[in-house]
XYZ file of C-alpha atoms in Angstrom:
534
model
C 0.098 0.024 0.146
C 2.711 2.561 0.794
C 4.564 1.755 -2.627
C 1.055 2.184 -3.740
C 1.091 5.435 -2.556
C 3.953 6.503 -4.080
C 3.977 5.157 -7.532
C 0.828 8.011 -7.446
C 2.697 10.541 -6.459
C 5.162 9.987 -9.104
C 3.163 9.225 -12.019
C 0.769 12.934 -10.847
C 4.354 14.612 -10.515
C 5.612 13.124 -13.649
C 2.170 13.925 -15.810
C 2.324 17.670 -14.246
C 5.988 17.540 -15.271
C 5.485 16.477 -18.795
C 2.341 19.353 -19.149
C 4.099 22.012 -18.307
C 7.541 21.195 -20.713
C 4.472 20.573 -23.433
C 2.627 23.705 -22.594
C 6.654 25.652 -23.091
C 7.541 23.677 -26.405
C 3.856 24.464 -27.656
C 5.167 28.373 -27.342
C 8.234 28.065 -28.586
C 7.574 28.365 -32.126
C 4.950 31.035 -31.275
C 8.060 33.306 -29.669
C 10.867 32.690 -32.808
C 7.692 33.987 -34.921
C 6.500 36.701 -33.711
C 10.054 37.544 -32.952
C 10.543 37.807 -37.194
C 13.941 37.645 -38.246
C 16.537 35.573 -35.575
C 16.665 35.225 -31.992
C 14.701 37.069 -29.503
C 15.094 37.475 -25.850
C 12.562 36.178 -23.196
C 11.878 40.149 -23.133
C 11.173 40.354 -25.948
C 9.318 36.614 -26.303
C 6.733 38.263 -23.898
C 6.816 41.559 -25.907
C 5.016 40.078 -28.872
C 2.954 37.387 -27.920
C 0.614 38.327 -28.829
C 0.607 38.535 -32.715
C -1.839 41.659 -32.810
C 0.294 43.928 -30.563
C 3.103 43.153 -33.216
C 1.590 43.868 -36.269
C 0.035 46.872 -34.572
C 3.971 48.101 -33.863
C 5.217 47.356 -37.386
C 2.497 48.829 -39.195
C 2.459 52.135 -36.949
C 6.442 52.034 -37.632
C 5.792 51.255 -41.290
C 3.752 54.054 -41.962
C 5.495 56.793 -40.182
C 8.483 55.869 -42.842
C 6.159 56.143 -45.321
C 5.330 59.637 -44.310
C 8.849 60.738 -44.554
C 8.719 60.214 -48.223
C 4.927 62.595 -48.490
C 5.464 66.262 -49.523
C 3.330 68.235 -47.138
C 2.019 70.689 -49.657
C -0.686 73.161 -50.246
C -1.629 75.067 -54.008
C -4.351 77.018 -55.072
C -3.386 77.117 -58.950
C -1.642 74.351 -60.720
C 0.667 77.210 -62.072
C 2.076 76.347 -58.587
C 2.750 72.747 -59.320
C 5.902 71.534 -60.642
C 6.523 72.008 -64.135
C 7.574 69.027 -66.374
C 8.665 71.770 -68.958
C 10.635 74.165 -66.953
C 12.720 71.445 -65.567
C 16.965 72.127 -65.630
C 18.327 69.143 -66.521
C 22.277 68.341 -66.696
C 24.979 66.336 -66.496
C 27.095 65.817 -64.157
C 31.010 65.491 -64.719
C 30.334 63.963 -67.330
C 33.307 61.966 -69.055
C 34.571 62.927 -72.583
C 33.990 58.774 -73.339
C 31.272 56.210 -72.006
C 31.845 53.037 -71.799
C 29.591 50.179 -71.290
C 29.372 49.853 -67.190
C 29.887 52.970 -66.529
C 27.940 55.208 -64.167
C 25.524 58.275 -65.750
C 24.307 60.960 -63.315
C 21.781 63.958 -64.008
C 20.937 66.340 -61.803
C 17.157 67.683 -62.321
C 16.224 71.374 -60.618
C 12.483 71.494 -60.681
C 10.501 74.496 -61.019
C 7.115 74.850 -60.949
C 4.976 75.693 -64.381
C 5.619 79.798 -63.276
C 9.017 79.250 -63.622
C 9.621 79.464 -60.151
C 12.107 77.210 -58.375
C 10.631 74.143 -56.425
C 12.301 74.344 -52.567
C 11.211 71.111 -51.893
C 11.240 67.047 -52.682
C 7.863 64.559 -52.959
C 7.819 64.476 -56.905
C 6.914 60.939 -58.310
C 9.537 60.634 -61.427
C 10.273 57.454 -63.387
C 14.142 57.449 -65.493
C 14.795 54.557 -67.538
C 17.626 54.402 -70.350
C 16.869 52.024 -73.377
C 17.756 51.463 -77.264
C 14.796 49.960 -79.006
C 16.724 48.019 -81.826
C 19.176 46.361 -79.389
C 15.940 45.405 -77.168
C 17.967 47.079 -74.427
C 16.829 49.088 -71.507
C 17.170 49.475 -67.399
C 15.886 52.035 -64.570
C 17.576 54.712 -62.772
C 18.140 55.328 -59.376
C 16.429 58.697 -58.350
C 17.705 60.430 -55.220
C 15.507 63.174 -53.373
C 17.409 65.642 -52.444
C 14.571 67.357 -50.507
C 15.155 70.859 -52.170
C 13.965 70.367 -55.542
C 16.449 68.756 -56.909
C 16.697 65.567 -57.569
C 20.011 62.305 -58.911
C 19.571 60.287 -60.921
C 21.761 57.468 -61.559
C 22.178 54.788 -64.421
C 24.691 51.935 -65.348
C 25.436 51.734 -68.604
C 24.616 48.129 -69.231
C 25.441 47.955 -72.845
C 27.269 49.627 -75.653
C 25.307 51.900 -78.556
C 23.273 54.888 -78.677
C 21.255 55.352 -75.255
C 18.520 57.189 -74.814
C 17.351 59.160 -71.495
C 13.473 59.017 -70.699
C 12.674 61.012 -67.771
C 9.139 61.153 -66.732
C 7.709 63.630 -63.726
C 4.478 60.880 -63.060
C 3.158 63.224 -60.620
C 3.690 66.968 -59.649
C 4.544 67.077 -55.320
C 1.403 68.513 -55.547
C -0.551 66.092 -56.935
C 1.500 63.507 -54.364
C 0.763 65.253 -51.557
C -3.635 64.562 -52.585
C -3.419 61.332 -53.775
C -1.412 60.014 -50.526
C -4.571 61.719 -48.143
C -6.829 60.331 -50.886
C -5.832 57.177 -50.654
C -5.895 57.502 -46.898
C -9.022 58.916 -45.872
C -11.194 56.283 -46.635
C -13.282 53.405 -48.726
C -15.654 55.093 -50.119
C -14.051 55.298 -54.453
C -14.637 51.608 -54.827
C -18.232 50.097 -54.549
C -18.738 46.104 -53.821
C -22.008 44.068 -54.924
C -22.581 40.888 -53.072
C -25.384 38.752 -54.862
C -27.089 36.565 -52.225
C -29.496 33.720 -54.249
C -31.197 31.101 -52.225
C -33.448 29.149 -54.561
C -35.141 31.371 -57.011
C -34.706 34.110 -54.554
C -31.967 36.540 -54.943
C -30.696 40.127 -53.232
C -27.730 42.267 -54.427
C -26.351 44.532 -50.984
C -23.762 46.421 -50.585
C -19.676 45.341 -48.974
C -16.519 46.526 -48.348
C -14.142 47.400 -45.486
C -16.115 49.690 -43.971
C -19.562 48.397 -41.926
C -23.070 49.857 -42.383
C -23.275 49.687 -38.553
C -26.584 50.814 -38.586
C -28.188 47.582 -40.545
C -27.338 44.010 -40.162
C -23.894 42.607 -41.451
C -22.125 39.995 -42.553
C -18.492 39.339 -41.876
C -16.012 37.545 -43.840
C -12.543 37.414 -41.630
C -9.412 37.108 -42.487
C -6.501 35.525 -41.165
C -5.856 37.499 -38.597
C -8.911 38.858 -37.859
C -9.282 41.239 -40.897
C -12.858 41.743 -41.797
C -15.183 41.978 -44.741
C -18.437 43.303 -44.863
C -21.247 42.880 -46.706
C -24.785 44.406 -45.708
C -27.351 41.208 -44.423
C -30.625 40.790 -47.021
C -33.612 40.811 -45.017
C -34.743 37.627 -46.265
C -31.693 35.451 -46.846
C -29.133 34.289 -44.232
C -25.558 35.249 -44.478
C -24.139 31.814 -46.047
C -26.400 32.204 -49.202
C -23.415 35.093 -50.657
C -22.693 33.352 -54.021
C -20.926 35.978 -56.025
C -19.103 39.681 -55.989
C -18.522 42.669 -58.322
C -17.537 45.738 -57.919
C -17.163 49.782 -59.261
C -15.442 52.703 -59.450
C -17.661 55.403 -57.488
C -18.744 59.065 -58.928
C -16.681 59.756 -55.549
C -13.411 61.684 -54.961
C -11.729 63.231 -51.842
C -9.739 64.852 -53.785
C -9.535 69.098 -54.363
C -10.858 70.104 -58.384
C -7.691 71.503 -58.423
C -5.711 68.266 -57.344
C -7.872 66.462 -60.009
C -6.923 68.773 -62.512
C -3.378 67.670 -61.815
C -3.824 64.042 -62.550
C -5.884 63.929 -66.215
C -3.328 62.182 -68.970
C -2.149 65.132 -69.970
C -0.651 65.738 -66.944
C 0.653 62.545 -65.905
C 3.783 60.516 -67.061
C 5.253 64.172 -69.078
C 8.942 63.953 -70.692
C 10.891 66.082 -69.058
C 12.693 67.630 -71.775
C 17.106 67.151 -72.383
C 19.781 69.410 -73.715
C 20.652 66.133 -75.682
C 19.359 63.762 -77.862
C 21.638 60.116 -76.714
C 24.641 59.071 -74.985
C 27.362 57.459 -77.519
C 28.135 54.456 -75.388
C 31.147 52.034 -76.370
C 32.691 48.578 -75.583
C 35.332 49.126 -74.044
C 35.786 47.806 -70.863
C 35.594 44.207 -69.917
C 33.116 42.957 -67.106
C 33.074 39.626 -65.502
C 29.460 37.868 -65.234
C 31.185 34.631 -64.598
C 31.399 35.326 -60.659
C 27.504 35.857 -59.923
C 26.232 32.799 -58.714
C 22.838 31.440 -59.956
C 20.048 33.615 -58.974
C 18.852 31.349 -55.395
C 16.396 32.353 -52.853
C 17.652 34.600 -49.795
C 19.845 36.597 -52.381
C 19.399 40.256 -51.655
C 17.991 42.301 -54.761
C 18.618 45.918 -55.026
C 17.497 48.741 -57.417
C 18.202 48.185 -60.376
C 17.537 44.364 -60.339
C 18.777 44.048 -63.870
C 18.342 45.364 -67.385
C 16.937 44.271 -70.362
C 19.698 43.562 -73.221
C 18.214 41.654 -76.238
C 14.209 41.531 -75.130
C 15.969 38.759 -72.555
C 16.861 40.131 -68.623
C 19.759 39.732 -66.488
C 19.983 40.413 -62.950
C 22.926 42.444 -61.465
C 22.695 40.406 -58.457
C 23.288 36.433 -60.087
C 22.946 34.275 -62.907
C 19.949 33.590 -64.593
C 18.943 30.574 -67.088
C 18.943 30.154 -70.093
C 15.502 28.174 -70.802
C 16.706 27.511 -74.610
C 13.122 25.063 -75.261
C 10.079 24.045 -73.546
C 12.032 20.518 -72.775
C 14.246 22.745 -70.537
C 11.382 24.081 -68.388
C 9.563 21.323 -68.530
C 12.347 19.596 -66.651
C 12.800 21.888 -64.348
C 8.717 21.462 -63.237
C 9.138 18.185 -63.397
C 7.527 16.837 -59.985
C 6.688 20.159 -58.704
C 3.369 21.443 -57.007
C 3.237 24.623 -57.916
C 1.101 27.016 -55.924
C 0.421 30.766 -57.601
C -1.333 32.958 -54.913
C -2.729 36.714 -56.381
C -3.852 38.317 -59.048
C -4.426 38.196 -62.576
C -0.705 39.432 -63.260
C 0.368 35.937 -61.873
C -2.346 34.401 -63.603
C -0.493 35.266 -66.879
C 2.420 32.755 -65.586
C -0.404 29.775 -65.462
C -0.865 31.146 -69.018
C 2.314 30.892 -70.594
C 3.776 28.202 -68.758
C 0.388 26.187 -70.459
C 1.080 27.949 -73.925
C 4.712 26.831 -73.684
C 4.954 23.375 -71.911
C 2.374 21.272 -74.543
C 1.994 18.365 -71.809
C 1.056 20.777 -69.336
C -2.951 20.014 -69.718
C -5.985 22.114 -67.290
C -7.706 20.121 -65.578
C -11.519 21.239 -65.805
C -12.828 22.416 -62.684
C -16.051 23.187 -64.122
C -16.125 27.160 -63.704
C -16.274 30.282 -65.851
C -14.800 33.816 -65.490
C -11.841 35.049 -65.761
C -11.118 35.148 -61.937
C -11.865 31.725 -61.468
C -9.229 29.375 -60.343
C -7.009 27.463 -62.484
C -5.407 24.191 -61.989
C -3.050 22.463 -65.015
C -1.376 19.195 -64.916
C 1.182 16.986 -66.490
C 0.851 13.628 -65.163
C 3.965 12.052 -66.852
C 6.690 14.370 -65.245
C 4.064 15.302 -61.693
C 3.910 18.643 -62.516
C 0.840 20.520 -60.853
C 0.474 23.885 -61.400
C -2.188 26.140 -59.481
C -3.427 29.922 -60.041
C -5.896 30.904 -57.356
C -7.259 34.932 -56.940
C -6.366 37.032 -53.550
C -9.009 36.806 -51.107
C -11.281 40.503 -50.743
C -10.277 43.017 -52.371
C -10.385 42.162 -56.095
C -11.983 44.403 -57.712
C -13.669 43.526 -61.066
C -16.741 44.622 -63.041
C -17.632 41.188 -63.755
C -19.145 38.748 -61.352
C -16.935 36.822 -59.829
C -17.904 33.151 -57.503
C -17.059 34.204 -53.470
C -16.815 30.402 -53.142
C -13.095 30.344 -54.564
C -12.374 33.882 -51.580
C -9.343 32.838 -49.422
C -6.580 34.469 -48.144
C -2.841 33.768 -49.136
C -2.099 32.998 -45.295
C -4.855 30.881 -44.912
C -4.034 29.209 -48.269
C -0.066 28.609 -47.003
C -1.469 27.519 -43.417
C -2.841 24.661 -45.326
C 0.335 23.303 -47.377
C 2.340 20.692 -45.537
C 5.105 22.394 -47.743
C 8.174 20.417 -48.503
C 11.175 20.218 -51.173
C 8.086 19.788 -54.265
C 6.320 22.332 -53.261
C 6.812 26.025 -54.608
C 4.712 28.674 -53.737
C 4.048 32.378 -56.001
C 3.301 35.370 -53.917
C 1.550 38.243 -55.353
C 0.053 41.311 -53.745
C -0.502 45.207 -54.824
C -3.151 46.183 -58.394
C -5.922 45.125 -56.916
C -5.278 47.407 -53.534
C -4.141 50.582 -54.534
C -7.923 52.662 -54.082
C -7.642 51.547 -50.580
C -5.814 52.540 -46.964
C -2.458 51.674 -46.755
C -2.681 50.000 -43.698
C -5.151 47.435 -45.601
C -2.400 46.310 -47.788
C 0.553 46.578 -44.932
C -1.647 44.216 -42.580
C -2.418 41.938 -45.385
C 1.377 41.511 -46.255
C 2.668 41.256 -42.132
C -0.413 38.186 -42.223
C 1.078 36.865 -45.497
C 4.754 36.981 -44.061
C 3.311 35.590 -40.876
C 2.185 32.510 -42.917
C 5.367 32.717 -45.041
C 7.890 32.471 -40.926
C 5.344 29.539 -40.152
C 6.144 27.467 -43.805
C 9.519 27.954 -43.341
C 9.882 26.808 -39.747
C 7.939 23.406 -40.503
C 9.493 22.957 -44.010
C 12.464 25.157 -44.534
C 13.106 23.631 -48.062
C 9.737 25.026 -49.564
C 10.728 27.508 -52.662
C 8.970 30.647 -51.631
C 8.972 33.583 -54.478
C 7.643 37.265 -54.081
C 6.202 38.928 -57.368
C 6.363 42.525 -57.204
C 3.450 43.839 -59.170
C 3.741 45.634 -62.295
C 3.292 49.174 -63.559
C 0.491 49.670 -65.086
C -1.494 52.391 -67.491
C -1.532 56.156 -67.302
C -4.508 56.622 -68.952
C -6.991 55.357 -66.077
C -7.893 56.917 -62.685
C -5.665 57.926 -61.304
C -6.961 58.778 -57.907
C -8.099 54.754 -57.299
C -4.810 52.885 -59.621
C -2.336 55.823 -59.845
C 1.446 54.030 -60.113
C 2.287 55.779 -57.233
C 0.008 53.871 -55.197
C 1.921 50.596 -56.860
C 5.081 52.465 -56.268
C 3.980 53.041 -52.362
C 3.468 49.501 -51.884
C 6.247 47.780 -53.650
C 8.029 49.831 -51.038
C 5.945 47.597 -48.308
C 7.173 44.829 -49.224
C 10.376 44.974 -49.530
C 10.146 46.318 -46.016
C 8.050 43.798 -44.876
C 9.372 40.091 -46.638
C 13.035 41.679 -45.736
C 15.657 38.991 -43.987
C 12.676 35.967 -44.900
C 14.831 32.835 -47.076
C 12.718 33.817 -50.240
C 13.076 34.425 -53.950
C 12.158 38.205 -55.282
C 10.619 38.183 -59.246
C 11.481 42.668 -59.008
C 8.306 43.124 -61.907
C 8.776 46.241 -60.806
C 12.105 46.799 -62.444
C 11.202 44.581 -65.610
C 8.143 46.734 -66.302
C 10.223 49.938 -65.916
C 12.731 48.983 -67.703
C 10.880 47.459 -70.542
C 8.224 50.997 -69.992
C 4.866 48.299 -70.598
C 2.627 50.977 -68.940
C 0.517 47.981 -69.357
C -0.922 46.200 -65.903
C -0.840 43.049 -68.089
C 2.645 43.222 -69.654
C 3.613 41.652 -73.265
C 4.463 38.029 -73.536
C 8.016 39.075 -73.549
C 7.754 40.283 -70.419
C 5.993 37.526 -68.548
C 8.506 34.985 -70.227
C 11.190 36.468 -68.360
C 9.370 37.293 -65.065
C 8.851 33.200 -65.165
C 12.254 32.400 -66.351
C 13.627 34.266 -63.426
C 11.315 31.965 -61.062
C 12.351 28.306 -62.412
C 15.821 29.433 -62.089
C 15.161 30.102 -58.252
C 13.653 26.672 -57.511
C 16.274 25.388 -61.145
């Protein structure tokens, strides 16, 4: 009896000890995940034990950084805004002879349309060099000196007659208005949800901002992010079947700010005192020392250049896939999950067009926004495209049954050496407050951290968003909004073992000015992705 009591005490003690150990082991990955990068102290772990605390801290930190880039200006007349035609352009320390590989620096001194010298920065500019005959193009790096002057730095990657393009996309006065307007609310886009139950259906308004005086249906994201629909009177919430959206007539901009965003005032070429730069092939550049592109490598800006319509990264070597069979071999045994918008949908369209054995599986769905699945049974290849969750802007109806958030989809995957995940966020977030985008990007980062923690050999690729047309509504879809999101993605995903396909840089260098770039650009984006997983 005595021994039996001792045994019971030991068993109870062992059970309690096991419980405590298990409890600590369960919490440990959460501490590592929430701390972000590297090791963390116990104090730091306690600080960020709640994911919401870390998210709030990072959202505030990122918004504060972005605020430093935005000019705070007031004006009452278009004539007081930055004027491309009045801009002074000069070469800094010009060389008698330029060789490929040399640097070219240009200084821009901005004036308003009345000829007055600008004394603050904040203009949204775009710079590129190009030689059409060679299929060559590259972005320039722009430094805002905060006093009305800018330095534009180019690397002369090729020999020939190199032309320079300097675009004033938006004057600082428009930039200030766009930033304020974007973060003022959700009224520029209207979502309409269709609810149906047998023969009865109803349509109601949906958005991120709830109508508190009416019944609502909630659609929750991974970290509690909420998208609302007004609840129909006679239908339950789970009968929501379709969604569509429209631009409203609403504007957060003043009349004079709207004048700055007309097509004639958007993307204006700045006159230059020279026609082109003669560049000679008088230097040898050895790229053989660069390693093949791999996940985890830092992607600078500019990240590469086009020559012969082929993309050449400056930080790694891209593999030349000479035929469809080589691409098929690269994908053999892989399950590829494309998660994003229609610019990523172009990738699966390219793959199925080039690799003839990669066939679509009929999911019995219709519409441009529906999920796509392609299989090559012989080589065990799976490629799937699925759109990201709300907001997804489309005037045509799309089924909500495909709607899920990228972070949730990542969490459903076991991961491993055969898994490849490509993530893309951007275009559909432009009309909404930047906080919405930052939170979504943070949710995805956390999901990628969890994935790489349980399956570190999974390949994850981030595709930046493309530049797009200038003849669309700039308040909602300006490339200024896209550029801000481009900076957010760089900030949020920094330090992760992921690969980057810098589509922003590619589409700038190629001057596509189209949200869906031509096949040449798509092919180069896909080849960059294939190199990462080869």
